[in-house]
Amino acid sequence: MPHLFSKLRMRDVDFANRIGVSPMCQYSSVDGYANDWHFAHLGARAVGGAGLVFTEAAAVTPEGRISPQDLGVWSERHFEPLERIVRFIEGQGARAGIQLAHAGRKGSTYRPGAGNGAVPEAAGGWRPVAPSAVPFSDSYPMPDEMTVDQIHAVHGAFAAAAERAFAAGFRVIEIHAAHGYLNHEFLSPFSNRRVDAYGGSFDNRTRFVRECVAAVRRALPGRCPLFVRISATDWVEGGWDIDQSVELARQLLALGVDVIDCSSGGNVEKAEIPVGPGYQTPFAERIRREANVATAALGMITAPAQADQIIRNDQADIVLLARQMLRDPYWPLHAAQELGQVAPWPRQYLRAAPSGTPERAPAVARSDRAAQPVGT
Ligand SMILES: Cc1cc2nc3c(=O)[nH]c(=O)nc-3n(C[C@H](O)[C@H](O)[C@H](O)COP(=O)(O)O)c2cc1C
């Protein structure tokens, strides 16, 4: 029976356990570049024993950033600092994942604590794009409705970023289609008022996401797992909901998606969300059962026994933790102790580990990614 510390193999990628670090914006980049903060932050969580370490949302175009301080991956050069981070994560026996994102109408907003709503162009902001000219709220910028050419260009940007990410050593690619950002905006009738092939019916509203997934899948080698994070519901009557999510998951599975990462909300300002321990796990469970696809569960998963039960009860294949990983980057090592499981520790820290703890496999030296791609 699989449990939290069972290994997992997906396509050609092995995961040491079922624990992942959920994507978390750090709002610490200049011009989209990763820096020492990202190295220390992501590296610490790989040292902490997670099997999968996701970067924060990485914008595939400059306008696709949420704030001017977001991580970006719209050029080859953006991957240079990321490669060093990937090497370190892999050296700890974890897989490096990247979340590719476009913020849509939620772009050009202040990072938390720096202000509210729209960033003016004079302060480094921009005019965001969206399915329709409908702002997220009164304080958010008014977006421009995307043309079909712009839609195709964004799909191309997702595909180019995915191809570069794999070349840089990332072994999991995730498309962000949740939290009221561009992909989700197309899915939800609250943000999508289009009357062309990208709006109206379920088929039309899901077209943007399906085309995005197909473009990314084509850009990736068959051995690379592809995740899609969705908001399983808008939590508002008449919006995107779990029934539509199940049907979308079936279609994404057929397009070569390996994991549906099940979040919720983010597209309706005043939605009432019943936040509580494991509140989104039922979405992961239902999509897994009804669409017959692997899922990731997330949202207020904090206790080792809780996370372990999600895997043992077949509610999800992977658990992703966000804030708990900020509180405790060594959560996986602590969870193993609490659950009576054995998890390898880094050689450098073995003197502090419980007796009998195995040493983590030594890092694979990779001086040149072109000559020695990870996992091949
Ligand atoms: C600081 C912070 C930044 C976040 N940034 C992202 C992000 O870049 N992409 C994303 O999909 N979710 C993001 N989230 C949401 C988390 O990935 C996660 O879904 C959410 O926090 C619920 O999980 P938790 O209860 O374990 O924190 C962020 C959450 C936090 C706390």
Short mmCIF file of C-alpha atoms and ligand atoms in Angstrom, two decimals:
data_model
loop_
_atom_site.label_atom_id
_atom_site.label_comp_id
_atom_site.label_asym_id
_atom_site.label_seq_id
_atom_site.Cartn_x
_atom_site.Cartn_y
_atom_site.Cartn_z
CA MET A 1 0.00 0.00 0.00
CA PRO A 2 1.56 3.35 -0.97
CA HIS A 3 2.26 5.77 1.87
CA LEU A 4 3.90 9.19 2.28
CA PHE A 5 7.41 7.80 2.00
CA SER A 6 6.75 5.37 -0.87
CA LYS A 7 8.76 5.99 -3.98
CA LEU A 8 6.91 7.04 -7.10
CA ARG A 9 7.85 6.68 -10.73
CA MET A 10 6.18 8.80 -13.38
CA ARG A 11 7.22 8.47 -17.03
CA ASP A 12 11.05 8.29 -16.63
CA VAL A 13 11.22 10.28 -13.42
CA ASP A 14 11.66 8.81 -9.93
CA PHE A 15 10.48 10.58 -6.82
CA ALA A 16 11.98 9.63 -3.44
CA ASN A 17 8.65 10.17 -1.65
CA ARG A 18 5.20 11.70 -2.15
CA ILE A 19 5.99 15.09 -0.61
CA GLY A 20 6.27 18.20 -2.74
CA VAL A 21 6.98 21.85 -2.03
CA SER A 22 4.04 23.75 -3.51
CA PRO A 23 4.86 26.70 -5.79
CA MET A 24 5.28 29.89 -3.75
CA CYS A 25 5.92 33.34 -5.20
CA GLN A 26 8.85 35.03 -3.50
CA TYR A 27 8.45 38.44 -5.15
CA SER A 28 12.21 38.76 -5.02
CA SER A 29 13.31 38.95 -8.66
CA VAL A 30 14.63 41.86 -10.68
CA ASP A 31 13.60 41.63 -14.36
CA GLY A 32 12.43 38.07 -13.73
CA TYR A 33 15.82 36.63 -12.75
CA ALA A 34 16.33 34.08 -9.99
CA ASN A 35 19.03 35.07 -7.49
CA ASP A 36 20.67 34.02 -4.21
CA TRP A 37 17.35 34.18 -2.37
CA HIS A 38 15.82 31.58 -4.70
CA PHE A 39 18.92 29.40 -4.39
CA ALA A 40 18.82 29.45 -0.59
CA HIS A 41 15.04 29.13 -0.35
CA LEU A 42 14.59 26.25 -2.82
CA GLY A 43 17.88 24.62 -1.85
CA ALA A 44 16.93 24.53 1.84
CA ARG A 45 13.72 22.71 1.00
CA ALA A 46 15.60 20.13 -1.06
CA VAL A 47 17.96 19.62 1.89
CA GLY A 48 14.78 19.18 3.96
CA GLY A 49 13.93 16.00 2.09
CA ALA A 50 10.96 16.82 -0.15
CA GLY A 51 10.83 14.52 -3.16
CA LEU A 52 9.72 17.36 -5.44
CA VAL A 53 10.59 21.03 -5.12
CA PHE A 54 8.59 23.43 -7.24
CA THR A 55 9.73 26.92 -8.09
CA GLU A 56 7.22 29.68 -7.69
CA ALA A 57 5.04 30.69 -10.66
CA ALA A 58 7.47 31.64 -13.43
CA ALA A 59 6.01 34.04 -15.96
CA VAL A 60 6.30 33.00 -19.61
CA THR A 61 6.09 36.62 -20.81
CA PRO A 62 6.90 39.91 -19.03
CA GLU A 63 3.17 40.87 -19.02
CA GLY A 64 2.42 37.45 -17.52
CA ARG A 65 3.97 38.42 -14.20
CA ILE A 66 1.72 39.14 -11.24
CA SER A 67 4.03 41.80 -9.84
CA PRO A 68 7.18 43.40 -11.27
CA GLN A 69 9.18 41.29 -8.76
CA ASP A 70 7.97 37.91 -10.08
CA LEU A 71 10.22 35.18 -11.41
CA GLY A 72 10.22 35.05 -15.22
CA VAL A 73 11.34 32.60 -17.88
CA TRP A 74 10.72 34.44 -21.12
CA SER A 75 14.32 34.16 -22.36
CA GLU A 76 17.16 31.64 -22.44
CA ARG A 77 19.16 33.85 -20.06
CA HIS A 78 16.56 33.51 -17.33
CA PHE A 79 17.51 29.85 -17.04
CA GLU A 80 21.18 30.51 -16.26
CA PRO A 81 20.66 31.19 -12.52
CA LEU A 82 17.94 28.53 -12.41
CA GLU A 83 20.32 25.83 -13.67
CA ARG A 84 22.49 26.18 -10.60
CA ILE A 85 19.41 25.83 -8.40
CA VAL A 86 18.24 22.76 -10.32
CA ARG A 87 21.68 21.13 -9.95
CA PHE A 88 21.60 21.65 -6.21
CA ILE A 89 18.05 20.31 -5.84
CA GLU A 90 18.87 17.23 -7.92
CA GLY A 91 22.07 16.77 -5.91
CA GLN A 92 19.88 16.34 -2.82
CA GLY A 93 17.97 13.52 -4.48
CA ALA A 94 14.89 15.69 -5.12
CA ARG A 95 13.29 16.46 -8.45
CA ALA A 96 13.13 20.09 -9.52
CA GLY A 97 9.78 21.26 -10.84
CA ILE A 98 8.86 24.56 -12.41
CA GLN A 99 5.44 26.16 -12.54
CA LEU A 100 4.89 28.02 -15.79
CA ALA A 101 2.41 30.83 -15.48
CA HIS A 102 0.67 33.82 -17.01
CA ALA A 103 -1.15 36.12 -14.62
CA GLY A 104 -3.64 37.50 -17.17
CA ARG A 105 -5.87 40.20 -15.63
CA LYS A 106 -4.18 39.78 -12.25
CA GLY A 107 -0.91 41.04 -13.73
CA SER A 108 0.72 44.38 -12.98
CA THR A 109 -0.29 44.38 -9.33
CA TYR A 110 1.79 45.18 -6.25
CA ARG A 111 3.63 42.46 -4.41
CA PRO A 112 2.13 41.81 -0.96
CA GLY A 113 2.94 44.63 1.42
CA ALA A 114 4.02 47.09 -1.27
CA GLY A 115 0.62 48.55 -2.13
CA ASN A 116 -2.85 47.62 -3.34
CA GLY A 117 -4.13 46.92 -6.83
CA ALA A 118 -2.67 48.21 -10.08
CA VAL A 119 0.96 49.27 -10.47
CA PRO A 120 1.07 52.34 -12.76
CA GLU A 121 3.27 52.14 -15.86
CA ALA A 122 5.51 54.87 -14.42
CA ALA A 123 6.29 52.52 -11.50
CA GLY A 124 7.10 49.55 -13.75
CA GLY A 125 3.55 48.33 -14.36
CA TRP A 126 1.92 47.38 -17.65
CA ARG A 127 -1.50 46.94 -19.22
CA PRO A 128 -2.52 43.31 -18.59
CA VAL A 129 -4.32 41.04 -21.05
CA ALA A 130 -7.25 38.71 -20.38
CA PRO A 131 -9.96 36.74 -22.18
CA SER A 132 -12.28 39.72 -21.78
CA ALA A 133 -12.03 43.34 -20.66
CA VAL A 134 -13.31 42.51 -17.17
CA PRO A 135 -11.11 43.48 -14.20
CA PHE A 136 -10.72 41.16 -11.22
CA SER A 137 -12.00 43.87 -8.87
CA ASP A 138 -12.41 47.64 -8.70
CA SER A 139 -8.83 48.13 -7.52
CA TYR A 140 -7.29 45.89 -10.20
CA PRO A 141 -6.16 47.09 -13.64
CA MET A 142 -8.57 46.99 -16.59
CA PRO A 143 -7.20 44.30 -18.95
CA ASP A 144 -7.25 44.34 -22.74
CA GLU A 145 -9.20 41.54 -24.41
CA MET A 146 -6.75 39.22 -26.16
CA THR A 147 -6.81 38.77 -29.90
CA VAL A 148 -6.53 35.26 -31.34
CA ASP A 149 -2.97 36.08 -32.45
CA GLN A 150 -2.12 37.05 -28.89
CA ILE A 151 -3.63 33.78 -27.66
CA HIS A 152 -1.42 31.79 -30.02
CA ALA A 153 1.62 33.81 -28.99
CA VAL A 154 1.03 33.00 -25.32
CA HIS A 155 0.75 29.29 -26.14
CA GLY A 156 4.06 29.59 -27.98
CA ALA A 157 5.60 31.28 -24.93
CA PHE A 158 4.44 28.44 -22.66
CA ALA A 159 5.92 25.88 -25.08
CA ALA A 160 9.24 27.72 -25.43
CA ALA A 161 9.56 28.05 -21.66
CA ALA A 162 8.79 24.34 -21.19
CA GLU A 163 11.42 23.31 -23.71
CA ARG A 164 14.06 25.53 -22.08
CA ALA A 165 13.05 24.35 -18.61
CA PHE A 166 13.60 20.72 -19.53
CA ALA A 167 16.96 21.60 -21.08
CA ALA A 168 17.89 23.36 -17.82
CA GLY A 169 17.24 20.15 -15.88
CA PHE A 170 13.72 20.61 -14.55
CA ARG A 171 12.09 17.19 -14.50
CA VAL A 172 8.52 18.25 -13.74
CA ILE A 173 6.76 20.97 -15.67
CA GLU A 174 3.53 22.38 -14.29
CA ILE A 175 1.12 24.66 -16.13
CA HIS A 176 -0.59 27.10 -13.78
CA ALA A 177 -4.28 27.02 -14.65
CA ALA A 178 -5.60 28.01 -11.20
CA HIS A 179 -6.09 30.97 -8.84
CA GLY A 180 -7.72 33.36 -11.30
CA TYR A 181 -4.72 33.67 -13.60
CA LEU A 182 -4.93 33.56 -17.38
CA ASN A 183 -5.74 29.86 -17.98
CA HIS A 184 -8.36 29.89 -15.23
CA GLU A 185 -9.79 33.17 -16.56
CA PHE A 186 -10.61 31.40 -19.81
CA LEU A 187 -12.30 28.51 -17.95
CA SER A 188 -14.60 30.60 -15.77
CA PRO A 189 -17.67 32.33 -17.20
CA PHE A 190 -17.12 35.11 -14.64
CA SER A 191 -13.96 36.25 -16.44
CA ASN A 192 -14.59 34.88 -19.93
CA ARG A 193 -17.31 36.78 -21.82
CA ARG A 194 -15.96 36.01 -25.30
CA VAL A 195 -18.27 35.20 -28.17
CA ASP A 196 -15.64 33.57 -30.41
CA ALA A 197 -14.22 30.02 -30.34
CA TYR A 198 -12.63 30.71 -26.91
CA GLY A 199 -15.80 31.63 -25.00
CA GLY A 200 -19.33 30.46 -24.26
CA SER A 201 -19.70 26.66 -24.20
CA PHE A 202 -17.61 24.31 -22.03
CA ASP A 203 -15.72 23.27 -25.16
CA ASN A 204 -14.93 26.85 -26.04
CA ARG A 205 -13.96 27.98 -22.53
CA THR A 206 -11.60 25.02 -22.14
CA ARG A 207 -10.01 25.51 -25.58
CA PHE A 208 -7.31 27.91 -24.35
CA VAL A 209 -6.16 25.48 -21.65
CA ARG A 210 -6.31 22.45 -23.95
CA GLU A 211 -4.26 24.25 -26.62
CA CYS A 212 -1.78 25.41 -24.00
CA VAL A 213 -1.37 21.86 -22.69
CA ALA A 214 -1.02 20.43 -26.21
CA ALA A 215 1.66 23.00 -27.11
CA VAL A 216 3.64 22.29 -23.93
CA ARG A 217 3.31 18.52 -24.32
CA ARG A 218 4.65 18.78 -27.90
CA ALA A 219 7.61 20.82 -26.65
CA LEU A 220 8.57 18.25 -24.01
CA PRO A 221 10.21 14.85 -24.41
CA GLY A 222 7.88 11.95 -23.72
CA ARG A 223 9.88 11.09 -20.59
CA CYS A 224 9.00 14.35 -18.79
CA PRO A 225 5.92 14.41 -16.53
CA LEU A 226 3.48 17.26 -17.02
CA PHE A 227 1.30 18.61 -14.19
CA VAL A 228 -1.57 21.07 -14.50
CA ARG A 229 -2.74 23.03 -11.46
CA ILE A 230 -6.41 23.87 -11.62
CA SER A 231 -8.84 25.60 -9.34
CA ALA A 232 -11.39 22.80 -9.04
CA THR A 233 -14.11 25.34 -8.26
CA ASP A 234 -14.72 29.09 -8.15
CA TRP A 235 -16.77 28.46 -4.96
CA VAL A 236 -19.56 30.56 -6.50
CA GLU A 237 -22.79 29.30 -8.08
CA GLY A 238 -22.70 29.68 -11.86
CA GLY A 239 -18.92 29.64 -12.07
CA TRP A 240 -16.30 27.02 -12.82
CA ASP A 241 -17.03 23.95 -10.68
CA ILE A 242 -15.94 20.44 -9.76
CA ASP A 243 -18.12 18.72 -12.39
CA GLN A 244 -16.44 20.73 -15.15
CA SER A 245 -13.06 20.06 -13.54
CA VAL A 246 -13.62 16.31 -13.71
CA GLU A 247 -14.49 16.53 -17.41
CA LEU A 248 -11.52 18.81 -18.11
CA ALA A 249 -9.23 16.40 -16.23
CA ARG A 250 -10.37 13.54 -18.49
CA GLN A 251 -9.54 15.61 -21.56
CA LEU A 252 -6.17 16.73 -20.19
CA LEU A 253 -5.24 13.13 -19.40
CA ALA A 254 -5.89 12.29 -23.06
CA LEU A 255 -3.59 15.17 -24.04
CA GLY A 256 -0.72 13.69 -22.06
CA VAL A 257 -1.08 15.33 -18.64
CA ASP A 258 0.20 13.14 -15.81
CA VAL A 259 -1.03 14.91 -12.68
CA ILE A 260 -3.93 17.24 -11.94
CA ASP A 261 -2.85 19.45 -9.05
CA CYS A 262 -6.09 20.33 -7.29
CA SER A 263 -6.37 23.80 -5.82
CA SER A 264 -9.44 26.07 -5.77
CA GLY A 265 -10.67 29.66 -5.87
CA GLY A 266 -8.89 32.86 -6.81
CA ASN A 267 -11.07 34.12 -9.65
CA VAL A 268 -13.91 35.75 -7.72
CA GLU A 269 -13.04 38.45 -5.22
CA LYS A 270 -15.83 37.83 -2.74
CA ALA A 271 -16.09 34.04 -2.93
CA GLU A 272 -16.74 32.43 0.45
CA ILE A 273 -14.23 29.62 0.80
CA PRO A 274 -14.61 27.13 3.65
CA VAL A 275 -10.92 27.08 4.47
CA GLY A 276 -9.91 24.38 6.95
CA PRO A 277 -7.53 21.43 7.30
CA GLY A 278 -7.40 19.48 4.03
CA TYR A 279 -10.32 21.46 2.58
CA GLN A 280 -9.30 20.88 -1.04
CA THR A 281 -8.38 17.21 -0.70
CA PRO A 282 -11.90 16.01 -1.68
CA PHE A 283 -11.32 17.61 -5.11
CA ALA A 284 -8.12 15.62 -5.60
CA GLU A 285 -9.92 12.48 -4.50
CA ARG A 286 -12.90 12.95 -6.80
CA ILE A 287 -10.86 13.89 -9.87
CA ARG A 288 -8.54 10.93 -9.25
CA ARG A 289 -11.48 8.53 -8.98
CA GLU A 290 -13.72 9.87 -11.74
CA ALA A 291 -11.15 10.97 -14.32
CA ASN A 292 -8.75 8.13 -13.55
CA VAL A 293 -5.76 10.45 -13.44
CA ALA A 294 -3.08 10.94 -10.79
CA THR A 295 -3.66 13.95 -8.56
CA ALA A 296 -1.83 16.20 -6.13
CA ALA A 297 -3.64 17.32 -2.97
CA LEU A 298 -2.86 20.63 -1.31
CA GLY A 299 -4.30 23.20 1.01
CA MET A 300 -3.81 23.21 4.77
CA ILE A 301 -1.98 19.93 4.89
CA THR A 302 0.31 20.35 7.87
CA ALA A 303 0.45 17.17 9.96
CA PRO A 304 2.47 14.08 8.95
CA ALA A 305 -0.36 11.66 9.80
CA GLN A 306 -2.80 13.77 7.76
CA ALA A 307 -0.51 13.76 4.73
CA ASP A 308 0.18 10.05 5.10
CA GLN A 309 -3.54 9.23 5.25
CA ILE A 310 -4.21 11.13 2.03
CA ILE A 311 -1.79 8.82 0.22
CA ARG A 312 -2.87 5.64 2.04
CA ASN A 313 -6.56 6.36 1.39
CA ASP A 314 -5.94 6.81 -2.34
CA GLN A 315 -7.16 10.41 -2.23
CA ALA A 316 -4.09 11.64 -4.11
CA ASP A 317 -0.71 10.45 -5.38
CA ILE A 318 1.32 13.40 -4.09
CA VAL A 319 0.78 15.99 -1.37
CA LEU A 320 2.03 19.53 -1.83
CA LEU A 321 2.72 21.73 1.17
CA ALA A 322 3.19 25.48 1.00
CA ARG A 323 3.10 27.50 4.24
CA GLN A 324 4.10 24.53 6.40
CA MET A 325 7.29 24.29 4.32
CA LEU A 326 8.00 27.95 5.11
CA ARG A 327 7.57 27.23 8.81
CA ASP A 328 9.72 24.11 8.63
CA PRO A 329 11.90 23.43 5.58
CA TYR A 330 12.87 20.08 7.18
CA TRP A 331 9.24 19.00 7.46
CA PRO A 332 9.79 15.78 5.44
CA LEU A 333 12.65 14.68 7.71
CA HIS A 334 10.59 15.46 10.80
CA ALA A 335 7.55 13.71 9.29
CA ALA A 336 9.60 10.56 8.65
CA GLN A 337 10.65 10.47 12.32
CA GLU A 338 7.09 11.00 13.49
CA LEU A 339 5.73 8.29 11.20
CA GLY A 340 8.51 5.83 12.01
CA GLN A 341 9.81 5.89 8.43
CA VAL A 342 13.40 6.07 7.27
CA ALA A 343 14.39 9.05 5.12
CA PRO A 344 18.00 9.65 4.08
CA TRP A 345 19.74 12.74 5.45
CA PRO A 346 22.49 14.77 3.78
CA ARG A 347 25.95 13.46 4.64
CA GLN A 348 26.87 16.81 6.18
CA TYR A 349 24.05 16.56 8.76
CA LEU A 350 24.22 12.85 9.62
CA ARG A 351 25.68 13.46 13.10
CA ALA A 352 22.39 15.05 14.09
CA ALA A 353 20.19 12.36 12.54
CA PRO A 354 18.47 9.48 14.35
CA SER A 355 20.79 6.47 14.57
CA GLY A 356 20.67 4.20 11.55
CA THR A 357 19.66 7.02 9.19
CA PRO A 358 21.08 6.35 5.72
CA GLU A 359 23.15 8.92 3.87
CA ARG A 360 21.55 10.63 0.95
CA ALA A 361 22.87 9.49 -2.43
CA PRO A 362 25.82 11.68 -3.41
CA ALA A 363 25.22 14.50 -5.83
CA VAL A 364 25.72 13.74 -9.49
CA ALA A 365 28.33 16.18 -10.78
CA ARG A 366 27.07 17.88 -13.90
CA SER A 367 29.30 20.55 -15.30
CA ASP A 368 27.57 20.89 -18.62
CA ARG A 369 23.85 20.39 -18.99
CA ALA A 370 24.09 19.77 -22.69
CA ALA A 371 26.62 16.98 -22.21
CA GLN A 372 24.99 15.41 -19.17
CA PRO A 373 21.28 16.06 -19.01
CA VAL A 374 19.71 14.85 -15.76
CA GLY A 375 17.94 11.53 -15.93
CA THR A 376 19.21 10.36 -19.26
C1 LIG B 1 3.88 32.93 -0.10
C2 LIG B 1 2.98 32.15 -1.02
C3 LIG B 1 3.14 32.24 -2.38
C4 LIG B 1 2.35 31.47 -3.26
N1 LIG B 1 2.61 31.49 -4.61
C5 LIG B 1 1.99 30.58 -5.41
C6 LIG B 1 2.41 30.39 -6.75
O1 LIG B 1 3.39 30.98 -7.21
N2 LIG B 1 1.72 29.51 -7.51
C7 LIG B 1 0.67 28.79 -7.00
O2 LIG B 1 0.06 28.00 -7.74
N3 LIG B 1 0.28 28.92 -5.73
C8 LIG B 1 0.93 29.77 -4.92
N4 LIG B 1 0.60 29.84 -3.59
C9 LIG B 1 -0.42 28.91 -3.08
C10 LIG B 1 0.25 27.66 -2.50
O3 LIG B 1 0.97 26.94 -3.49
C11 LIG B 1 -0.80 26.74 -1.87
O4 LIG B 1 -1.65 26.28 -2.89
C12 LIG B 1 -1.61 27.43 -0.77
O5 LIG B 1 -0.78 28.21 0.06
C13 LIG B 1 -2.35 26.42 0.08
O6 LIG B 1 -1.44 25.50 0.64
P1 LIG B 1 -0.94 25.62 2.19
O7 LIG B 1 -2.17 25.58 3.05
O8 LIG B 1 -0.07 24.39 2.35
O9 LIG B 1 -0.21 26.89 2.36
C14 LIG B 1 1.35 30.63 -2.72
C15 LIG B 1 1.17 30.56 -1.33
C16 LIG B 1 1.98 31.30 -0.48
C17 LIG B 1 1.78 31.15 1.00
#
